[in-house]
PDB file of C-alpha atoms in Angstrom:
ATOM      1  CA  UNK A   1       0.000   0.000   0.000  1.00  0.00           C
ATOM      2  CA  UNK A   2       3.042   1.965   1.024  1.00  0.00           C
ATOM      3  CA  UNK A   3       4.462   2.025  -2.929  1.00  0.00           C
ATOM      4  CA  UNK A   4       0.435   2.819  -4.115  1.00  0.00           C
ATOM      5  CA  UNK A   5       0.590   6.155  -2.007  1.00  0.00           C
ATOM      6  CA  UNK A   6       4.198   6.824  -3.167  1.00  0.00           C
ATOM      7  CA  UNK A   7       3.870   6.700  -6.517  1.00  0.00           C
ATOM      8  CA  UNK A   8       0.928   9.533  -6.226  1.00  0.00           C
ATOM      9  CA  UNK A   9       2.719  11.676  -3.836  1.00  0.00           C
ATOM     10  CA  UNK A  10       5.947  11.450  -5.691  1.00  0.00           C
ATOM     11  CA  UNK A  11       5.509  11.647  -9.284  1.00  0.00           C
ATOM     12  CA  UNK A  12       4.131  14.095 -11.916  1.00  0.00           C
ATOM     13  CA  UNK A  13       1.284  11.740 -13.548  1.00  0.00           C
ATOM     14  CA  UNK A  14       0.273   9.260 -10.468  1.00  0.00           C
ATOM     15  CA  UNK A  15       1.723   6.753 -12.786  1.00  0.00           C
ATOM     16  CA  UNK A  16       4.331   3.915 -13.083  1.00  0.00           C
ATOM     17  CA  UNK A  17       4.344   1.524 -15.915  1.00  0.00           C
ATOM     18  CA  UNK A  18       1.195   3.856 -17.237  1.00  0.00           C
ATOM     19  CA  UNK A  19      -0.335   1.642 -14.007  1.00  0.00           C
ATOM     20  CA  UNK A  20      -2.210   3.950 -12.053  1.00  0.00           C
ATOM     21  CA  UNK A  21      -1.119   4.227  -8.333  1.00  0.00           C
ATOM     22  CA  UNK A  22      -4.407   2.806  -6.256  1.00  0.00           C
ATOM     23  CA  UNK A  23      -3.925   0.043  -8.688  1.00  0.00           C
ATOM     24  CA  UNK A  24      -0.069  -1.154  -7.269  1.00  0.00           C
ATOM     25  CA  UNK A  25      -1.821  -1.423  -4.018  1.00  0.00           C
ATOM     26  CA  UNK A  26      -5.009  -3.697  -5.454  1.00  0.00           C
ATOM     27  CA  UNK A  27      -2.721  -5.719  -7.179  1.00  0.00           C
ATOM     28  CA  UNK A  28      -0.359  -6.638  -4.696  1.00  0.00           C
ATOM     29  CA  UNK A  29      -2.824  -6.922  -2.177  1.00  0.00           C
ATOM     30  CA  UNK A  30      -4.756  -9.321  -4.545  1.00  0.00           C
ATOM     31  CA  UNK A  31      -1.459 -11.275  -5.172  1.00  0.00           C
ATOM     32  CA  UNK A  32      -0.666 -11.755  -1.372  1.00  0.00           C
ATOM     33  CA  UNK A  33      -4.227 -13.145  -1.138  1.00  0.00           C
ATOM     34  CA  UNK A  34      -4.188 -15.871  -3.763  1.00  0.00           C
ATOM     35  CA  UNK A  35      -0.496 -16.956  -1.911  1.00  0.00           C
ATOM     36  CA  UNK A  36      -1.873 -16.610   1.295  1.00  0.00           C
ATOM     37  CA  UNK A  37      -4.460 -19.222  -0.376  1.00  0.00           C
ATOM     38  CA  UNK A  38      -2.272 -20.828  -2.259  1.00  0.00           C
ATOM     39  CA  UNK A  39       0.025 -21.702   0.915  1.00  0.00           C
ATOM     40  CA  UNK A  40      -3.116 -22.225   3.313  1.00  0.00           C
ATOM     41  CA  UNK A  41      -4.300 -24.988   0.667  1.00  0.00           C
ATOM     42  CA  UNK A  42      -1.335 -26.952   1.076  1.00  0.00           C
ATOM     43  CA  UNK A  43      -0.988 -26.884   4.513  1.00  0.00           C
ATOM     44  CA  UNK A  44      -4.449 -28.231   4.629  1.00  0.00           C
ATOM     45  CA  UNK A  45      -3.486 -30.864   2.334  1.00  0.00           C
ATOM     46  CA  UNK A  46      -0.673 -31.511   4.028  1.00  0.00           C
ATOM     47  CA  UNK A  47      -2.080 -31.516   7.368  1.00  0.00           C
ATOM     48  CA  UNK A  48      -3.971 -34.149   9.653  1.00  0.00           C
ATOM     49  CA  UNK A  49      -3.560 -37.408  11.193  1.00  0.00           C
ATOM     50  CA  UNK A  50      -3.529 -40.464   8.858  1.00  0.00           C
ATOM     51  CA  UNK A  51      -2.680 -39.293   5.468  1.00  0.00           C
ATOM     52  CA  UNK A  52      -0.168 -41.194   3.550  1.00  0.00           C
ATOM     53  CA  UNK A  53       2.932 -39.877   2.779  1.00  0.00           C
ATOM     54  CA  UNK A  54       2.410 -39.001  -1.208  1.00  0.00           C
ATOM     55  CA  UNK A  55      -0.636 -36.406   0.030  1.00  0.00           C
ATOM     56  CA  UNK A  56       1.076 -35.197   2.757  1.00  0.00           C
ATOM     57  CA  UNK A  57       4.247 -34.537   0.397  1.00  0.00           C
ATOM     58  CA  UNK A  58       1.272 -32.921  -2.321  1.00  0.00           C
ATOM     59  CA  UNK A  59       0.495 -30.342  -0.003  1.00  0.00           C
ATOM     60  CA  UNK A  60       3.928 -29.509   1.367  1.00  0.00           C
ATOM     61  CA  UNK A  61       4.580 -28.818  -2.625  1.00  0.00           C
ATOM     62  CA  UNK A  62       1.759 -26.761  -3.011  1.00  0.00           C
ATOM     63  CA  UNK A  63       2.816 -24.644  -0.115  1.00  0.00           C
ATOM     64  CA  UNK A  64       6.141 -24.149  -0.825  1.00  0.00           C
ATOM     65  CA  UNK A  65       4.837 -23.269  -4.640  1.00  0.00           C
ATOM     66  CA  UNK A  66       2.784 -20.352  -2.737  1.00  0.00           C
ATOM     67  CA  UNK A  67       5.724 -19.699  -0.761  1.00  0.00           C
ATOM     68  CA  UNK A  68       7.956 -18.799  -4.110  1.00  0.00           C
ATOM     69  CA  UNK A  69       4.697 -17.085  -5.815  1.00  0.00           C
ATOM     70  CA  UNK A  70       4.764 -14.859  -3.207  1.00  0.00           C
ATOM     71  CA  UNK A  71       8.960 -14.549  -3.050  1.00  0.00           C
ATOM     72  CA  UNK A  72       8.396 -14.073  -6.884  1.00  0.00           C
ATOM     73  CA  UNK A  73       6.108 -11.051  -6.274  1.00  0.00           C
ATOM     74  CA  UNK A  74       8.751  -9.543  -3.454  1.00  0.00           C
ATOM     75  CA  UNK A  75      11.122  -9.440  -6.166  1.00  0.00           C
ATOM     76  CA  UNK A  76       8.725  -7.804  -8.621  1.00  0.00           C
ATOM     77  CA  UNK A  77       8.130  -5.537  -5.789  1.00  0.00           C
ATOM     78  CA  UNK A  78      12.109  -4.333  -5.882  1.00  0.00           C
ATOM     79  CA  UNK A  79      12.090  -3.574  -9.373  1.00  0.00           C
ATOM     80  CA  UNK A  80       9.179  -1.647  -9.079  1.00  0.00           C
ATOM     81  CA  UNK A  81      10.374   0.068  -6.268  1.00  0.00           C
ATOM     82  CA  UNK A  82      14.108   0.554  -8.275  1.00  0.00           C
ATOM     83  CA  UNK A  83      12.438   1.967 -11.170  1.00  0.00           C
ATOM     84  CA  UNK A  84      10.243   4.598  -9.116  1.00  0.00           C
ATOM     85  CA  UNK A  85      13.177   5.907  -7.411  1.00  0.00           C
ATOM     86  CA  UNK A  86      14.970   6.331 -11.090  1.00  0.00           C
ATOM     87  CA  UNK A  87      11.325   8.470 -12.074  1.00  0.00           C
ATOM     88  CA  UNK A  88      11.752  10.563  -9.149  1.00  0.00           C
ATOM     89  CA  UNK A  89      15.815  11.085 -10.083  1.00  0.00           C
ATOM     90  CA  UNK A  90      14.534  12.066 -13.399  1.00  0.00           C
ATOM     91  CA  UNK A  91      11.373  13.809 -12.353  1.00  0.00           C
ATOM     92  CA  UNK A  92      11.784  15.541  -9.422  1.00  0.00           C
ATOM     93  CA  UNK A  93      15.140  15.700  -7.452  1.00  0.00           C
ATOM     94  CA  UNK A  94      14.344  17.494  -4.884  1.00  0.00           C
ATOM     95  CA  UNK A  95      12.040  15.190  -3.482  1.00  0.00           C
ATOM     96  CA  UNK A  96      14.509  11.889  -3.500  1.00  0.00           C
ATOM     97  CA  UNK A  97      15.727  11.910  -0.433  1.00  0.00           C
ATOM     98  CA  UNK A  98      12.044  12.089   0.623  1.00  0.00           C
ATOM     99  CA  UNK A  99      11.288   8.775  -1.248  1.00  0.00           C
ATOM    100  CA  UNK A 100      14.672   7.330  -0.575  1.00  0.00           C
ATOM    101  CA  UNK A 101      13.564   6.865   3.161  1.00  0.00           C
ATOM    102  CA  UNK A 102      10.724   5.604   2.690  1.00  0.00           C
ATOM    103  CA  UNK A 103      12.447   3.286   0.364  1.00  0.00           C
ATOM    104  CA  UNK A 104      14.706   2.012   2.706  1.00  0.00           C
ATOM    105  CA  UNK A 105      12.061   1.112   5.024  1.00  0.00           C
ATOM    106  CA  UNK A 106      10.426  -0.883   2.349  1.00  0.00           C
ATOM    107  CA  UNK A 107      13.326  -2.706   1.515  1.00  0.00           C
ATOM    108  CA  UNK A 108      14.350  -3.547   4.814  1.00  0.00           C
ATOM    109  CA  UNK A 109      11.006  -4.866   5.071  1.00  0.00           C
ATOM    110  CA  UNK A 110      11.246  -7.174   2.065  1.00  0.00           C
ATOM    111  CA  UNK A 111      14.583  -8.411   3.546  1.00  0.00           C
ATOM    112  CA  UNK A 112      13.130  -9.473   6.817  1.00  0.00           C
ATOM    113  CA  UNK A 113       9.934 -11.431   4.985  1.00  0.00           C
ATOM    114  CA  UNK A 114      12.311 -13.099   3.227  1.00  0.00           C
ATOM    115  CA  UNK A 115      14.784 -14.159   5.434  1.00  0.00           C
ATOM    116  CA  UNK A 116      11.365 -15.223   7.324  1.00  0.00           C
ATOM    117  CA  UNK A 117      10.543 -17.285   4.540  1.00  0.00           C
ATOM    118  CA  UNK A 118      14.162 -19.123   4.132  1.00  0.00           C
ATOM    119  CA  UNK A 119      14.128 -19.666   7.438  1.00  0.00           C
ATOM    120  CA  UNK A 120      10.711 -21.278   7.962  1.00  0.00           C
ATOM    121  CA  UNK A 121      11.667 -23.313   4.944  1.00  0.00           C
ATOM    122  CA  UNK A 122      14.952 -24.422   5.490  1.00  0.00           C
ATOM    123  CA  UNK A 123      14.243 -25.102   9.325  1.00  0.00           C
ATOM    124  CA  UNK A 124      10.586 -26.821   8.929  1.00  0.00           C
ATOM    125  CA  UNK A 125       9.602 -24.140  11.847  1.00  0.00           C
ATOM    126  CA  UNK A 126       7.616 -21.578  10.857  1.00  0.00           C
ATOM    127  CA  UNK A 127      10.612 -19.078  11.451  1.00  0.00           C
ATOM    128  CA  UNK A 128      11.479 -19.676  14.878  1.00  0.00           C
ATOM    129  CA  UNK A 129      14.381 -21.578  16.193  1.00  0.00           C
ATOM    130  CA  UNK A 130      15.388 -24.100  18.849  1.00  0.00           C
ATOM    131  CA  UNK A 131      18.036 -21.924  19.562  1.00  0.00           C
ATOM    132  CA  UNK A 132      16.450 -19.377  21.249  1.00  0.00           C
TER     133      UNK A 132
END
């Protein structure tokens, strides 16, 4: 939603891609919904007592296929986000270092979900370690 408001604060037309800015929020919002389905169907799959191993296995795919939908998106989301902070270079200097922190904060954020996610995957646990 962040990048949505952005875009129309920041630059000249309320545009990026010729993709109107309350539209970057209803399609990323829509996106993270199907994967958030996507994942939640898998884990239902995958879940409960007595299943053999092939369905169990079926949904565990499925998830992790929502899992990388939604990594696949988070990457879309950079290049976005890299290509809106060259329009405001171009467009309007004077506001970059404006954008640029809110930028940051974004991709800090996108770092942290995805560490989440290789973590949770790699570890089996949801994100959260023994170790602690």
């Amino acid at each position: 939603m962040v990048m949505g408001r952005m875009v129309y604060n920041f630059t000249s037309q309320a545009r990026l891609f010729g993709i109107k800015a309350w539209r970057f929020t209803l399609y990323f919002v829509l996106l993270d919904i199907i994967a958030f389905i996507v994942q939640a169907g898998g884990a239902i799959i995958a879940s409960g007592q007595d299943k053999p191993q092939h369905t169990v296995l079926l949904g565990l795919h499925i998830y992790m296929g929502g899992v990388g939908f939604q990594e696949f998106f988070v990457l879309v989301f950079c290049y976005i986000a890299f290509r809106f902070s060259q329009q405001i270079k171009r467009e309007n200097p004077t506001r970059l270092s404006q954008a640029q922190l809110l930028l940051y904060a974004q991709y800090a954020v996108l770092v942290l979900i995805t560490k989440f996610f290789t973590d949770a995957t790699n570890n089996g646990t949801n994100g959260v370690s023994d170790d602690a």
